[in-house]
XYZ file of N, CA and C in Angstrom:
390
model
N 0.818 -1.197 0.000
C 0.000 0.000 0.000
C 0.862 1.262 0.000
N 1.919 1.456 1.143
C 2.680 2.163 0.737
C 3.739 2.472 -0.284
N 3.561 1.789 -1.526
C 4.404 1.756 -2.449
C 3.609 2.545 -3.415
N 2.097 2.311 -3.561
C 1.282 2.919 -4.249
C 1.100 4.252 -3.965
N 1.111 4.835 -2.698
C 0.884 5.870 -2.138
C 2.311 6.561 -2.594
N 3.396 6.398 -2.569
C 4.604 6.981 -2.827
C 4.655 7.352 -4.523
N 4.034 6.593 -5.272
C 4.052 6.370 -6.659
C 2.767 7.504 -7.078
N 1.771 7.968 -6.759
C 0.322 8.944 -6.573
C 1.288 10.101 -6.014
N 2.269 10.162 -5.073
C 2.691 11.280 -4.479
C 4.116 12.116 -6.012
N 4.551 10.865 -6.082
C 5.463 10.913 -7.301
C 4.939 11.738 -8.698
N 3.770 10.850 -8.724
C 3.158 11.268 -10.016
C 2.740 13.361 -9.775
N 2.254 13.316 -8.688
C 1.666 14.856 -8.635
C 2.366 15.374 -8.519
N 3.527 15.482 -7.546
C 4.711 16.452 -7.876
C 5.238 16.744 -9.307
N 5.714 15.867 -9.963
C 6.030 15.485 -11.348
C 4.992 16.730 -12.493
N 3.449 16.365 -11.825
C 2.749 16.680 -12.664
C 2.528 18.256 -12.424
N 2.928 18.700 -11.161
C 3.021 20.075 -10.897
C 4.517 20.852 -11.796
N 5.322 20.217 -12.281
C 6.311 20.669 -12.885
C 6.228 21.092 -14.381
N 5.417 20.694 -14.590
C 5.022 20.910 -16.645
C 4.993 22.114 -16.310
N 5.198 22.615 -18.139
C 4.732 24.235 -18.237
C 3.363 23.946 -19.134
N 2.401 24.972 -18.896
C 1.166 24.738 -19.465
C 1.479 25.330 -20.679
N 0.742 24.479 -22.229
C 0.738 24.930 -23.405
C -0.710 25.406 -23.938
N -1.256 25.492 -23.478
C -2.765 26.023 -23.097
C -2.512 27.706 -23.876
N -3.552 27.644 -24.810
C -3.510 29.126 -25.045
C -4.594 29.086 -26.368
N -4.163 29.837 -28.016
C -5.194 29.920 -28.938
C -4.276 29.133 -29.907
N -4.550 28.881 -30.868
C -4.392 28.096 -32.024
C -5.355 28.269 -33.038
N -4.573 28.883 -34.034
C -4.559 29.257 -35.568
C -4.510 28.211 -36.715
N -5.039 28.088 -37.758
C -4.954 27.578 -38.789
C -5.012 28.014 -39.911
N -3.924 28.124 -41.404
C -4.755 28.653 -41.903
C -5.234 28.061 -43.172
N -5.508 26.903 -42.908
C -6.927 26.257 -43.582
C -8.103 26.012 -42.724
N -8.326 26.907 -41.441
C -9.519 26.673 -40.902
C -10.009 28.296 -40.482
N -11.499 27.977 -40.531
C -11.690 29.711 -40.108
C -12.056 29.914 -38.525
N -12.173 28.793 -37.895
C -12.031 29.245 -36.107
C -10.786 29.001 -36.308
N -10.715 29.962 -34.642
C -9.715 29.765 -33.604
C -9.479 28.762 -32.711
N -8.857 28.014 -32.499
C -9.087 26.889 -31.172
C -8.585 27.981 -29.942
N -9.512 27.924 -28.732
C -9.346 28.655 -27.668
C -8.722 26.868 -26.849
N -7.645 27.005 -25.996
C -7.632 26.391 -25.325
C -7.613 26.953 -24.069
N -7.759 28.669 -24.013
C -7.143 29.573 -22.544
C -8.610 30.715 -22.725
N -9.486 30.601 -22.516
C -10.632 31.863 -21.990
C -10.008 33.225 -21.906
N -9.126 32.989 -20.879
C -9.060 34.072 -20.369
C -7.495 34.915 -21.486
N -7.333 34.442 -22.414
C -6.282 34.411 -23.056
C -6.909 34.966 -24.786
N -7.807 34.441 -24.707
C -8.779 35.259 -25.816
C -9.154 36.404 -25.719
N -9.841 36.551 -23.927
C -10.377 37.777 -24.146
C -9.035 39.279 -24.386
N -7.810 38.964 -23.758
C -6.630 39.718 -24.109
C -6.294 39.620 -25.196
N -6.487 38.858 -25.749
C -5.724 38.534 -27.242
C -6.328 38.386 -28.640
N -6.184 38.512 -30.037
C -7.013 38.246 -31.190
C -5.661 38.145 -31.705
N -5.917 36.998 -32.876
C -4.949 36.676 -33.742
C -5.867 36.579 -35.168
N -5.373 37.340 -36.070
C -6.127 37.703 -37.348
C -5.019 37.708 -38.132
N -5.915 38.104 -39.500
C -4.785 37.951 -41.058
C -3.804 37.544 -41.191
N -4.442 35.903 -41.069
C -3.574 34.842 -41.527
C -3.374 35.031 -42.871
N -2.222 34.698 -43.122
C -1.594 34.808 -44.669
C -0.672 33.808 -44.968
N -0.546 33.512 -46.186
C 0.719 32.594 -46.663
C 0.625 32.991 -48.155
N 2.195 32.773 -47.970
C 2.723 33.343 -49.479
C 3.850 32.518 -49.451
N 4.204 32.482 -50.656
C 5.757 31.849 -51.259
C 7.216 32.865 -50.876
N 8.008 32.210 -50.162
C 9.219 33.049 -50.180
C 10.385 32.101 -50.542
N 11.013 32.719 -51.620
C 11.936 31.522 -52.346
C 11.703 29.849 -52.078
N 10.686 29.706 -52.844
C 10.062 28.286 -53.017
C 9.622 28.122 -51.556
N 9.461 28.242 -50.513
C 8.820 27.461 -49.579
C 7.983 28.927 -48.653
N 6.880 28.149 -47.804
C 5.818 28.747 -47.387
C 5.901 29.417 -46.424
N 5.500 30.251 -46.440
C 5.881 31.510 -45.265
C 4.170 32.105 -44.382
N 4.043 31.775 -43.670
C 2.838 32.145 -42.758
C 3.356 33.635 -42.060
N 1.807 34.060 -41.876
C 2.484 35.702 -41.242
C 1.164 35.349 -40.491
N 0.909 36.228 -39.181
C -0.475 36.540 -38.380
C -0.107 38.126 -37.962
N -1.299 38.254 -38.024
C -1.168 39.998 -36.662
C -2.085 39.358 -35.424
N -1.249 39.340 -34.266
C -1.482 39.550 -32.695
C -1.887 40.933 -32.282
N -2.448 41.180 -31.724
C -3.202 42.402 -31.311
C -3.687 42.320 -29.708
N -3.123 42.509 -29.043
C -3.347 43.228 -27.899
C -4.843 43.481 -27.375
N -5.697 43.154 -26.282
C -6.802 43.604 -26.155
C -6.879 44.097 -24.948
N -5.690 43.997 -23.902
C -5.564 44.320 -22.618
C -5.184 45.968 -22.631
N -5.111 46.051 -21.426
C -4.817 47.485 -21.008
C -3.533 47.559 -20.219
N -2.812 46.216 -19.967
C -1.568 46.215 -19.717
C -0.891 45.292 -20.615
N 0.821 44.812 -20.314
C 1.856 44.217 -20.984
C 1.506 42.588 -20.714
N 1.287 41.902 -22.269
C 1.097 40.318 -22.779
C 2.867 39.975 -22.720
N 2.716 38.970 -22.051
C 3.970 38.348 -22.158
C 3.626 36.716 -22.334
N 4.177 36.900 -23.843
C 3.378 35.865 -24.901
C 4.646 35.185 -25.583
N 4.290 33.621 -25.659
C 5.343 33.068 -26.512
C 4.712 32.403 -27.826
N 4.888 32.060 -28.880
C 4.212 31.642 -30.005
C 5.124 30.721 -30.917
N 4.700 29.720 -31.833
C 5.394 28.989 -32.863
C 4.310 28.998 -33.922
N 5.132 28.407 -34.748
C 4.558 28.012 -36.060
C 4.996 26.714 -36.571
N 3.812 26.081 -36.826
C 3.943 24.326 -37.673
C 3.604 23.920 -38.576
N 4.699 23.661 -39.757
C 4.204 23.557 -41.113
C 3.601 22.302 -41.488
N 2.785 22.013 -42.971
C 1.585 20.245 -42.829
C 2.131 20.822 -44.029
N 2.180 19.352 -44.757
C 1.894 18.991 -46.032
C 0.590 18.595 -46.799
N 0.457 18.768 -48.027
C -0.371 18.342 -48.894
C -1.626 17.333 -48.185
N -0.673 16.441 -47.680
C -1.604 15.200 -46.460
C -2.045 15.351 -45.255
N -1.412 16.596 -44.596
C -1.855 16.860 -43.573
C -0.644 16.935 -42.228
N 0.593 15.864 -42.813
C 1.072 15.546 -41.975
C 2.514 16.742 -41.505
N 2.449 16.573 -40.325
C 3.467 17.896 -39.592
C 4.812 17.745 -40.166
N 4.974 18.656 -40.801
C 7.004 19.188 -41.004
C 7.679 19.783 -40.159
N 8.910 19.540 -40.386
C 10.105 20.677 -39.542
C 9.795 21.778 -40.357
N 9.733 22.658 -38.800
C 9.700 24.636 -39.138
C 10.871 25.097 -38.885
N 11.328 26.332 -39.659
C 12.157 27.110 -38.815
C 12.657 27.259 -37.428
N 10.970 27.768 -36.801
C 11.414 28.272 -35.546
C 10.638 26.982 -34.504
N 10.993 25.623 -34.564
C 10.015 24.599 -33.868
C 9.992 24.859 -32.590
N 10.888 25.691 -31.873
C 10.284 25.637 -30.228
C 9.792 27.223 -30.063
N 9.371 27.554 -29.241
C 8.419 28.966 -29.025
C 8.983 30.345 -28.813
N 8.806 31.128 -29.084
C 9.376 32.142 -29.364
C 8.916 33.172 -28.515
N 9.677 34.265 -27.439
C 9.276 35.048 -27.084
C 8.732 36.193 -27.899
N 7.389 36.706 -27.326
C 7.079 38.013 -27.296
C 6.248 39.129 -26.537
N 6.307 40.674 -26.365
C 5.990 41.243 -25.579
C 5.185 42.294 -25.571
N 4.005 42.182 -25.712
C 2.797 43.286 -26.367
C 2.431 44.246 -24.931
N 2.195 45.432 -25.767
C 1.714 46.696 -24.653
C 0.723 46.494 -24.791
N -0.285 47.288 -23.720
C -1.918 46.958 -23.875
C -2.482 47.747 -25.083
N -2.635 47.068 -26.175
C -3.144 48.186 -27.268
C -2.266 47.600 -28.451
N -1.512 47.044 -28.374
C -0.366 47.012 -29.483
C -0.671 45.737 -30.040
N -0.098 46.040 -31.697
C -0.559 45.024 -32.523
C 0.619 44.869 -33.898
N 0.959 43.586 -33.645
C 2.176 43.316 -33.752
C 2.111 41.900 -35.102
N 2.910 41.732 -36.156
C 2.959 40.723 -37.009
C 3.876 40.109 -36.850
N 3.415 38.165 -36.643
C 4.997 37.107 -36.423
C 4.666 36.960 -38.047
N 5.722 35.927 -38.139
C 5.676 35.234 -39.022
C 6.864 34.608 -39.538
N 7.202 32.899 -40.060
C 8.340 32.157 -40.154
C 7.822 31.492 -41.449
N 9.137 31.075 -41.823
C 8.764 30.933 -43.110
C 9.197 28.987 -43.132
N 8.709 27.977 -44.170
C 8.830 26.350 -43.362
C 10.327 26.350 -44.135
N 11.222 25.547 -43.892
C 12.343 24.979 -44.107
C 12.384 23.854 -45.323
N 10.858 23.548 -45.519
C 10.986 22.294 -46.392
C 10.057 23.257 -47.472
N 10.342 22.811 -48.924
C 9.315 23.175 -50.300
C 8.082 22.089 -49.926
N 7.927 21.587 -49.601
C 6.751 20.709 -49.479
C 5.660 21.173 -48.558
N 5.234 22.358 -47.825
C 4.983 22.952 -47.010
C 3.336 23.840 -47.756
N 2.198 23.346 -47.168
C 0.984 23.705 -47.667
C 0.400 24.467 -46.756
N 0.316 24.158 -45.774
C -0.494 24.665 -44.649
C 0.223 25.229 -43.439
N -0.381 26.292 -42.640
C 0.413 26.530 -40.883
C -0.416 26.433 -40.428
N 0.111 26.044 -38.569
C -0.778 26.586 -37.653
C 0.437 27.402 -36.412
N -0.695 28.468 -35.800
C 0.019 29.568 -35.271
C -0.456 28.860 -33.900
N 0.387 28.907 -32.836
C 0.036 28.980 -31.743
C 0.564 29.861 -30.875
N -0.182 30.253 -29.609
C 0.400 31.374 -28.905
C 0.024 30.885 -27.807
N 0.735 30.903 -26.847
C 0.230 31.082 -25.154
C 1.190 32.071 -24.035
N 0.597 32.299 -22.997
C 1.014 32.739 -22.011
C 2.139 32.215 -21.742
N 3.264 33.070 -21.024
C 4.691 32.736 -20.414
C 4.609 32.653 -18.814
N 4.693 31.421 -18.532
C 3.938 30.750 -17.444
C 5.577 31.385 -15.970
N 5.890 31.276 -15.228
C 6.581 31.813 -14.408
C 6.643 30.103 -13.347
N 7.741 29.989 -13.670
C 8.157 28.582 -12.951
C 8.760 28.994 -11.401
């Protein structure tokens, strides 16, 4: 019994250590937003999704926009799909800082590493404080 109990105690500590990836998610072959954060929407809008060609391979852009009245301290990536759907290596694959004033409205955008590159999705979340 006490082996189980040590292993439940294990697990929650453990599970208190993640950083949450919880936030909005972009597509731009889809016209919602995935909210995974409420309270992260109402501060935030991510609009004019775009993709264009930059020397043969696909380049996604968004504008982030600010809805607060104070400073977003926001990290974001981008993930390129093929023709099939299936996920490529991006440029920038792990998350990227950024730092919006309340009001300010700001354009990412990375361009995919591979010519085979059809589709993005944008994600953004909060910079969680460990």
């Amino acid at each position: 019994m006490r082996h189980w109990i040590s292993i439940l105690f294990l697990g929650l500590v453990l599970g208190g250590c993640t950083t949450t990836t919880s936030g909005l998610v972009a597509r731009s072959d889809a016209e919602k937003l995935k909210v995974d954060n409420a309270a992260l929407a109402r501060d935030l809008s991510v609009t004019q999704l775009n993709k264009s060609i930059l020397a043969g391979r696909l380049q996604g852009r968004a504008e982030l926009t600010s809805k607060s009245s104070g400073d977003l301290y926001l990290q974001y990536r981008f993930v390129f799909f093929d023709d099939t759907g299936k996920e490529m290596e991006s440029a920038n694959r792990g998350w990227r800082a950024i730092n919006l004033a309340g009001g300010e409205r700001r354009q990412v955008s990375a361009v995919a590493l591979s010519p085979g590159a059809v589709e993005f999705e944008l994600s953004v979340r909060r910079v969680v404080d460990e």
